[in-house]
XYZ file of C-alpha atoms in Angstrom:
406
model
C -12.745 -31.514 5.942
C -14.590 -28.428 4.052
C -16.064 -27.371 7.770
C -12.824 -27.533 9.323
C -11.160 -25.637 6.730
C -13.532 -23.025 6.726
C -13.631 -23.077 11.079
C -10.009 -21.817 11.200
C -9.530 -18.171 10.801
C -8.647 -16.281 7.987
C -4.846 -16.007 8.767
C -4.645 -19.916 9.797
C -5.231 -20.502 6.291
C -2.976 -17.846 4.518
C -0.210 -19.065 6.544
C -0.705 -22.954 5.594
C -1.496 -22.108 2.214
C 1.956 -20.466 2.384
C 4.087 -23.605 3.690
C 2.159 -25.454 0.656
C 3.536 -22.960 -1.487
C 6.914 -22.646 -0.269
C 7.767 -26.533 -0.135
C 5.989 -27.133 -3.529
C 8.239 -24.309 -5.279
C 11.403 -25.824 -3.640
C 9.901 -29.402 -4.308
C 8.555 -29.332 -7.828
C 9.865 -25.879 -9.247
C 8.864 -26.694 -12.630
C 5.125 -27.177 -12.362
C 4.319 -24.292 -13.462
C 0.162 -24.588 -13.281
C 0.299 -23.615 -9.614
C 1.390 -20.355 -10.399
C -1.896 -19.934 -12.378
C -3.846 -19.976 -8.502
C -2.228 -16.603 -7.482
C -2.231 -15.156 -10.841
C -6.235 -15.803 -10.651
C -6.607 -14.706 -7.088
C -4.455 -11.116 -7.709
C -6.493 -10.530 -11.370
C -9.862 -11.476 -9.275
C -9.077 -8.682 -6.181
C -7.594 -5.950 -8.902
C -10.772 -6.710 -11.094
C -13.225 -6.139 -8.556
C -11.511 -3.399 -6.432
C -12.005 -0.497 -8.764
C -15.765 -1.516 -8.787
C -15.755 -1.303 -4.831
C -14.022 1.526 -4.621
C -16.309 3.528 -6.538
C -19.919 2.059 -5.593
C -18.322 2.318 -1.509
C -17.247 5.820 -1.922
C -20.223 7.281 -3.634
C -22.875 5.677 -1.411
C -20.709 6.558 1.776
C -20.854 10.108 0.632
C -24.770 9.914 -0.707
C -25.764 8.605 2.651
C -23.416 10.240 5.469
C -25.076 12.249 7.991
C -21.567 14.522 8.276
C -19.634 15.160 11.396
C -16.348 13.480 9.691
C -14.683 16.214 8.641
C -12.277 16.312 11.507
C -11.483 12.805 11.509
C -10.963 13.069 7.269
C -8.550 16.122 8.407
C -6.317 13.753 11.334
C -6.195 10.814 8.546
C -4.623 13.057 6.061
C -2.393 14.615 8.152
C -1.614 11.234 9.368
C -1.168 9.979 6.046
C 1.217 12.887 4.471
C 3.285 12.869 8.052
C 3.807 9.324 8.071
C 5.318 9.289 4.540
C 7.797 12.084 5.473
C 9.194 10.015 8.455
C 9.657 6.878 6.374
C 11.742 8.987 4.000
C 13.699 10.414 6.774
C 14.183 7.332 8.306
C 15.347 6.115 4.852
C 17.775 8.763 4.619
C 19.446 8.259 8.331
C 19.538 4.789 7.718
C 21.786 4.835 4.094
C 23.782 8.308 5.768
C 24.887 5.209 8.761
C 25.596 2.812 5.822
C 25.778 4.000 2.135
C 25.735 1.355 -0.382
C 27.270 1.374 -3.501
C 26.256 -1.417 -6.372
C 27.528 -2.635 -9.725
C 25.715 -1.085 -12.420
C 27.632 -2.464 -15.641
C 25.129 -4.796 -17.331
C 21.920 -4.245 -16.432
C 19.428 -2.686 -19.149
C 16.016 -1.812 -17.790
C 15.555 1.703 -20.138
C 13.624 -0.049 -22.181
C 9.688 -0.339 -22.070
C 10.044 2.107 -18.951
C 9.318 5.452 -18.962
C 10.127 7.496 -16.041
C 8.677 11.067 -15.091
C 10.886 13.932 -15.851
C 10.393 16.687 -13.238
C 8.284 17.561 -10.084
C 5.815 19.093 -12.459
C 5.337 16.451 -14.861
C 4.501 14.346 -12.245
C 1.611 16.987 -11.402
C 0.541 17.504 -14.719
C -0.119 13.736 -14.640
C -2.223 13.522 -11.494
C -4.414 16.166 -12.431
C -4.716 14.343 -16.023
C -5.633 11.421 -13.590
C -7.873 13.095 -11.690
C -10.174 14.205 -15.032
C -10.009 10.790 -16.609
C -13.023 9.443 -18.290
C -14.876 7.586 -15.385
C -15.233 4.707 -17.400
C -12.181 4.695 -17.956
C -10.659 5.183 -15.228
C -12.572 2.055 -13.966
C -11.312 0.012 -16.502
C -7.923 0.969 -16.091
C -7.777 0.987 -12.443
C -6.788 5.015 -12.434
C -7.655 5.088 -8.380
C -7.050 9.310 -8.567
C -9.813 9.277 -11.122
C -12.163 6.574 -9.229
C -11.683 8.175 -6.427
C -12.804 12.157 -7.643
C -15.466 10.812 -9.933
C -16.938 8.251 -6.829
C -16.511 11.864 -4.761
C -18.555 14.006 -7.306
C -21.572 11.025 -7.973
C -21.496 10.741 -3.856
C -22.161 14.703 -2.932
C -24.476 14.725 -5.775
C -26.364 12.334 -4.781
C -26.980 13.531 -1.347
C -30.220 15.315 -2.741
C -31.541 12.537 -4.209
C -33.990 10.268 -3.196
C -33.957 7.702 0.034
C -34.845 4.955 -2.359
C -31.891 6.118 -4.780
C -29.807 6.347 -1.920
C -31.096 2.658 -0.330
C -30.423 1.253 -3.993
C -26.389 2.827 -3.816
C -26.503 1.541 -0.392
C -27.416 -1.940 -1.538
C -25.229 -1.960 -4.087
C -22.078 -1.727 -2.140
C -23.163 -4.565 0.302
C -23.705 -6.918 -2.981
C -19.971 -5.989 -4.210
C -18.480 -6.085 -1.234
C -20.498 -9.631 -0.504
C -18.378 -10.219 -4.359
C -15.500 -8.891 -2.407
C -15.650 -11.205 0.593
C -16.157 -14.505 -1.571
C -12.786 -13.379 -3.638
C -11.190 -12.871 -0.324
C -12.081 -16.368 0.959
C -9.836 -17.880 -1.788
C -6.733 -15.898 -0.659
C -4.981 -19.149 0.961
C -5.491 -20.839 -2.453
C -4.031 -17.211 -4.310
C -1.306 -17.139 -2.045
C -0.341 -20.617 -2.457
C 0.110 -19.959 -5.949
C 2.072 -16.451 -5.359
C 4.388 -18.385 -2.903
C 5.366 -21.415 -5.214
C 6.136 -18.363 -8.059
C 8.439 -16.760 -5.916
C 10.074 -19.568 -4.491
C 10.350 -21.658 -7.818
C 11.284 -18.666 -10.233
C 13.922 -16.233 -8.128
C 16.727 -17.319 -7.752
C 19.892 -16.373 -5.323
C 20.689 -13.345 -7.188
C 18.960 -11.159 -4.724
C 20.595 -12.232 -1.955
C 24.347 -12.162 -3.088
C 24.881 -9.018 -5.929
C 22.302 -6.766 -4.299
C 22.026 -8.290 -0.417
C 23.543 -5.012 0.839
C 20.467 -2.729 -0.537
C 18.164 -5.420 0.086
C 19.465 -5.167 4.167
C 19.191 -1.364 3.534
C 15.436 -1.223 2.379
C 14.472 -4.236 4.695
C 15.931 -2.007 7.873
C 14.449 1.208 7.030
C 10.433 -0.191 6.551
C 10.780 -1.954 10.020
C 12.040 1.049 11.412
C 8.955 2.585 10.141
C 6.942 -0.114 10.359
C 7.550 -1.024 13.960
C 9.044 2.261 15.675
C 8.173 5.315 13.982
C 4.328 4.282 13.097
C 4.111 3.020 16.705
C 5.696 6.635 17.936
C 2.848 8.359 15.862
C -0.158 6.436 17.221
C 0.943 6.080 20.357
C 1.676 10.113 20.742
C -1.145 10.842 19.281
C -3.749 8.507 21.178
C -1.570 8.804 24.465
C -2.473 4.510 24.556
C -0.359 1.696 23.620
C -0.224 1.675 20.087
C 1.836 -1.877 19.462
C -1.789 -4.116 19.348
C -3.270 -2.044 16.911
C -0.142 -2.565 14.572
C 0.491 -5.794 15.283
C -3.142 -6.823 14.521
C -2.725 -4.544 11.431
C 0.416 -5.953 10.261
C -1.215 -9.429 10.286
C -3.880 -8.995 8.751
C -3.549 -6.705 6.591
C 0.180 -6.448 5.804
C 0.330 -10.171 5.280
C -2.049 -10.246 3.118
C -0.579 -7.073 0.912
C 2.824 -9.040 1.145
C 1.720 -11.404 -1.458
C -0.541 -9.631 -3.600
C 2.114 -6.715 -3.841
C -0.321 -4.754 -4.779
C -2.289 -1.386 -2.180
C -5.212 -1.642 -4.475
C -5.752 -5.485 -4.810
C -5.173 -5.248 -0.668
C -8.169 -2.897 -0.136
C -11.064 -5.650 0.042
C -8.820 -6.635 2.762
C -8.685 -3.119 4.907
C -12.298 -2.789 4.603
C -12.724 -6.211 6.510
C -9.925 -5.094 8.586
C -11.941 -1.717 9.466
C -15.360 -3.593 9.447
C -13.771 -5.918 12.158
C -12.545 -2.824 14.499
C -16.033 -1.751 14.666
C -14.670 1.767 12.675
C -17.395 4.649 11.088
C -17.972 2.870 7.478
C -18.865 6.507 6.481
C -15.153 7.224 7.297
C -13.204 4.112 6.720
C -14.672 3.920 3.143
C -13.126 6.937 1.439
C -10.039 6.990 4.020
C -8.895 3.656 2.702
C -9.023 4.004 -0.619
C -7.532 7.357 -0.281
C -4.628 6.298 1.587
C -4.240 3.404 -1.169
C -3.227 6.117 -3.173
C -1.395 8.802 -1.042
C -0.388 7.104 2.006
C 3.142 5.602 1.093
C 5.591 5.265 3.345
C 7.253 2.263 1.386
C 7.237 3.939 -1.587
C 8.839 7.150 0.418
C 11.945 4.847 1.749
C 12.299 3.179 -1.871
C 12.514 6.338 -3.631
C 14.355 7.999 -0.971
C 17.137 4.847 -0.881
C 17.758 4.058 -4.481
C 18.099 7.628 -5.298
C 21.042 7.538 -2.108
C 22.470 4.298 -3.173
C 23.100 6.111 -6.798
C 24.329 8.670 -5.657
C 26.831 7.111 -3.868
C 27.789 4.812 -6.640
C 28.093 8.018 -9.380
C 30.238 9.601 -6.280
C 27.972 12.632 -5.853
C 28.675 14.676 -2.882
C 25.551 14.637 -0.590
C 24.729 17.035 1.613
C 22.151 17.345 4.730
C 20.087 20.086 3.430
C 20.395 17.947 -0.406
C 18.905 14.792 2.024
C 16.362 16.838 3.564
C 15.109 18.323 0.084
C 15.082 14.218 -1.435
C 13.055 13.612 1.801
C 10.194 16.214 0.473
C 10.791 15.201 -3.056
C 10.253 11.618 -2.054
C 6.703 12.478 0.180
C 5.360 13.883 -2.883
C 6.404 11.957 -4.987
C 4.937 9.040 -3.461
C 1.980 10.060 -3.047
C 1.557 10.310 -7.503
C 3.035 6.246 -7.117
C 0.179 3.781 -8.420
C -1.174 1.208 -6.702
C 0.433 -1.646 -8.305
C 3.091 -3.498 -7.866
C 6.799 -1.822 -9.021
C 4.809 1.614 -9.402
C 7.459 3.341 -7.123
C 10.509 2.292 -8.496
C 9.370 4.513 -11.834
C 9.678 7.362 -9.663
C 13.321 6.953 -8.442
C 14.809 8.696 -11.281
C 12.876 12.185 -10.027
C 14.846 11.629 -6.845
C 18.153 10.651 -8.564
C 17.550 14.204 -10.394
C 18.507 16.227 -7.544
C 21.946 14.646 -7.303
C 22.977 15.615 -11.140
C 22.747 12.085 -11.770
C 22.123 11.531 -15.347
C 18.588 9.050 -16.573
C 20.517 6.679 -17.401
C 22.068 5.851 -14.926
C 18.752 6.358 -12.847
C 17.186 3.443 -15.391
C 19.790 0.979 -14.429
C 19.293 1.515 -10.641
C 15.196 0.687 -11.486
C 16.677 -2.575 -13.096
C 18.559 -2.953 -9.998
C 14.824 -2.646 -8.364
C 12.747 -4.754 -10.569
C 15.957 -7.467 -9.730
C 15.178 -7.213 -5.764
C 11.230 -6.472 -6.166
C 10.398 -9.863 -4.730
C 11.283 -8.360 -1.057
C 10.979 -4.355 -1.941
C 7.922 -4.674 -3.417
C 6.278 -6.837 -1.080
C 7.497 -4.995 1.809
C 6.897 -2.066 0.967
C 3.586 -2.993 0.324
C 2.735 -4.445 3.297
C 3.991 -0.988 5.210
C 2.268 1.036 2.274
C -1.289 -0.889 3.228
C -0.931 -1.994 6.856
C -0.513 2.036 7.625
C -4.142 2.562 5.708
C -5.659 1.249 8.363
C -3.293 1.892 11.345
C -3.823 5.679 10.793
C -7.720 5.236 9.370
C -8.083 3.947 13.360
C -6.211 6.115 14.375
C -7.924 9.016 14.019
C -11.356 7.465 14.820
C -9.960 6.409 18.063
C -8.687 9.759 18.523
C -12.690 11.233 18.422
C -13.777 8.074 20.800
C -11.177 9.210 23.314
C -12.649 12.885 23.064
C -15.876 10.948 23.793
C -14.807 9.238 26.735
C -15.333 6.071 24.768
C -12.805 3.133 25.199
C -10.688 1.481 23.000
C -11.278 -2.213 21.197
C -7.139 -2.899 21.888
């Protein structure tokens, strides 16, 4: 039974894993201890992810032989570009249906603080940025992982080939950590599934089912037109089996864990698998764990609409187009964990006069509907990483004359 298990693929077992979970939480709601599998399986990825991130990063850089620095350019672009669409999307999508909610009742002020202004949430990233490394580590502060794995990597191009074979061997053990962790996701997402199903209730779907429609339209847009319209304009190749594989094996994956950094074990594989530059894939991923956010984009972008329109603000275009810019940035300062966006929505409320607290009880209104927001948007947030990683490699292939794996 063990061999056949382990002979179907990867997805196979994710999606069986999430029947079990799904019939068990409808079945036997109160057994609580099969929760405990996809708490363990999320703590296990977030543990060891800052660890990769790090050790992958700084040995990619020790070791590279250069000639990335185009591709690093088209992924960023890709990245930032992306994020603006899904917030403009966001914006057409609630200016052809606003949405106006309840608000009476609903405390979520406390044990929440939101950032003020534009440059608060600067003067935090660059605080980020300079954190302790050891810190940052243990606190999972990717912006500081990320510039400290940056500065170890370039200085360590000088050093030694053994130094540089030990880095190098270093990353294969953790991501060999990495791969055993990920074998257990079927078990994990068991566990995630039965929480779901077992602890939310009908709410979602009945007092806030009109924003829930609202958010759900606007990622699939992005998800499965306007990401589509980018790769395919910029490869000049049909971009939908690229996404698709993306989306299910990546996005499915992020889904359940809710969570960009947890899910980036999973877009190495995913990169690994497409036969893409390790060199590149192994700072673009983390990177875009961090400032490609699409979901986070149409979250910000629709809450801060959907109170406007409750307060009765008057919105204009150019006020829409600003929130759309507001919302890119913003995003892109969002943390990799799950309900790290909806923090930010007050920023965007801001530019419609609408007062915090107000803005506090439309968060509530998030952390009520997070079971699909989150997870959606997390799935767009980390299926992207890798759609636009390929992207631009496949772009340099083409200019090659080399063909395309899809």
């Amino acid at each position: 039974m063990i061999k056949k298990w382990n002979s179907l693929s990867l997805i196979v077992r994710i999606l069986i894993g999430l029947v079990i979970g799904a019939i068990l939480g409808l079945a036997v709601p109160n057994f609580r201890a099969i929760a405990v599998l996809g708490t363990l399986f999320v703590g296990a990825l977030k543990a060891i992810a800052p660890l990769l991130v790090f050790v992958l990063v700084a040995s990619s850089l020790a070791n590279a032989k250069g000639g990335n620095m185009s591709k690093f350019r088209t992924v960023i672009f890709l990245y930032l570009f992306s994020t603006l669409c899904a917030a403009v999307v966001a914006v057409l999508v609630n200016f052809i249906h606003p949405v106006t909610i309840t608000l009476a009742g609903i405390d979520a002020s406390q044990g929440y603080t939101a950032p003020g202004s534009m440059s608060e949430i600067i003067m935090n990233l660059l605080m980020s940025i300079i954190d302790n490394p050891v810190k940052a580590l243990a606190n999972a502060n990717y912006i500081g992982i990320l510039f400290w794995a940056v500065i170890f990597g370039l200085a360590l191009k000088m050093a030694g080939e053994g130094t540089k074979k030990i880095m190098e061997d270093l990353a294969d053990g953790v991501s060999k950590v990495v791969r055993w962790v990920i074998s257990c996701a079927p078990f994990g997402i068991l566990g995630l599934v039965f929480d779901a199903v077992s602890s939310s209730g009908l709410e979602i779907f009945t007092t806030y089912g009109e924003l829930v429609v609202v958010l759900v339209v606007s990622m699939l847009l992005v998800a499965l037109v306007v990401n589509p319209l980018i790769v395919g304009i910029t490869l000049r190749h049909n971009p939908y089996p690229l996404i698709f594989k993306c989306i299910r094996q990546s996005g499915v994956t992020a889904f359940f864990t809710r969570s960009s950094a947890a899910n980036i074990p999973v877009n190495m594989e995913l990169c690994k698998e497409l036969g893409l530059d390790e060199d590149m894939y192994s700072v673009s991923i983390p990177l875009g764990s961090t400032i490609n956010m699409d979901g986070a984009a149409a979250v910000i972008t629709t809450f801060a609409l959907c109170a406007a329109y409750t307060a009765g603000a008057e919105i204009t275009l150019p006020m829409a187009i600003l929130l759309s810019v507001v919302a890119t940035f913003s995003a892109c300062g969002t943390s990799g964990v799950a309900g790290g966006s909806l923090l930010l929505v007050p920023l965007g409320c801001s530019l419609f006069g609408i007062s915090n607290d107000v803005a506090m009880q439309i968060v509530g209104v998030g952390f009520i509907v997070s079971v699909i927001q989150d997870s959606l948007e997390t799935a767009l947030n980390s299926s992207g990483d890798v759609i636009f990683t390929a992207t631009a490699e496949f772009l340099e292939w083409k200019k090659e004359g080399k063909k395309l794996p899809l």
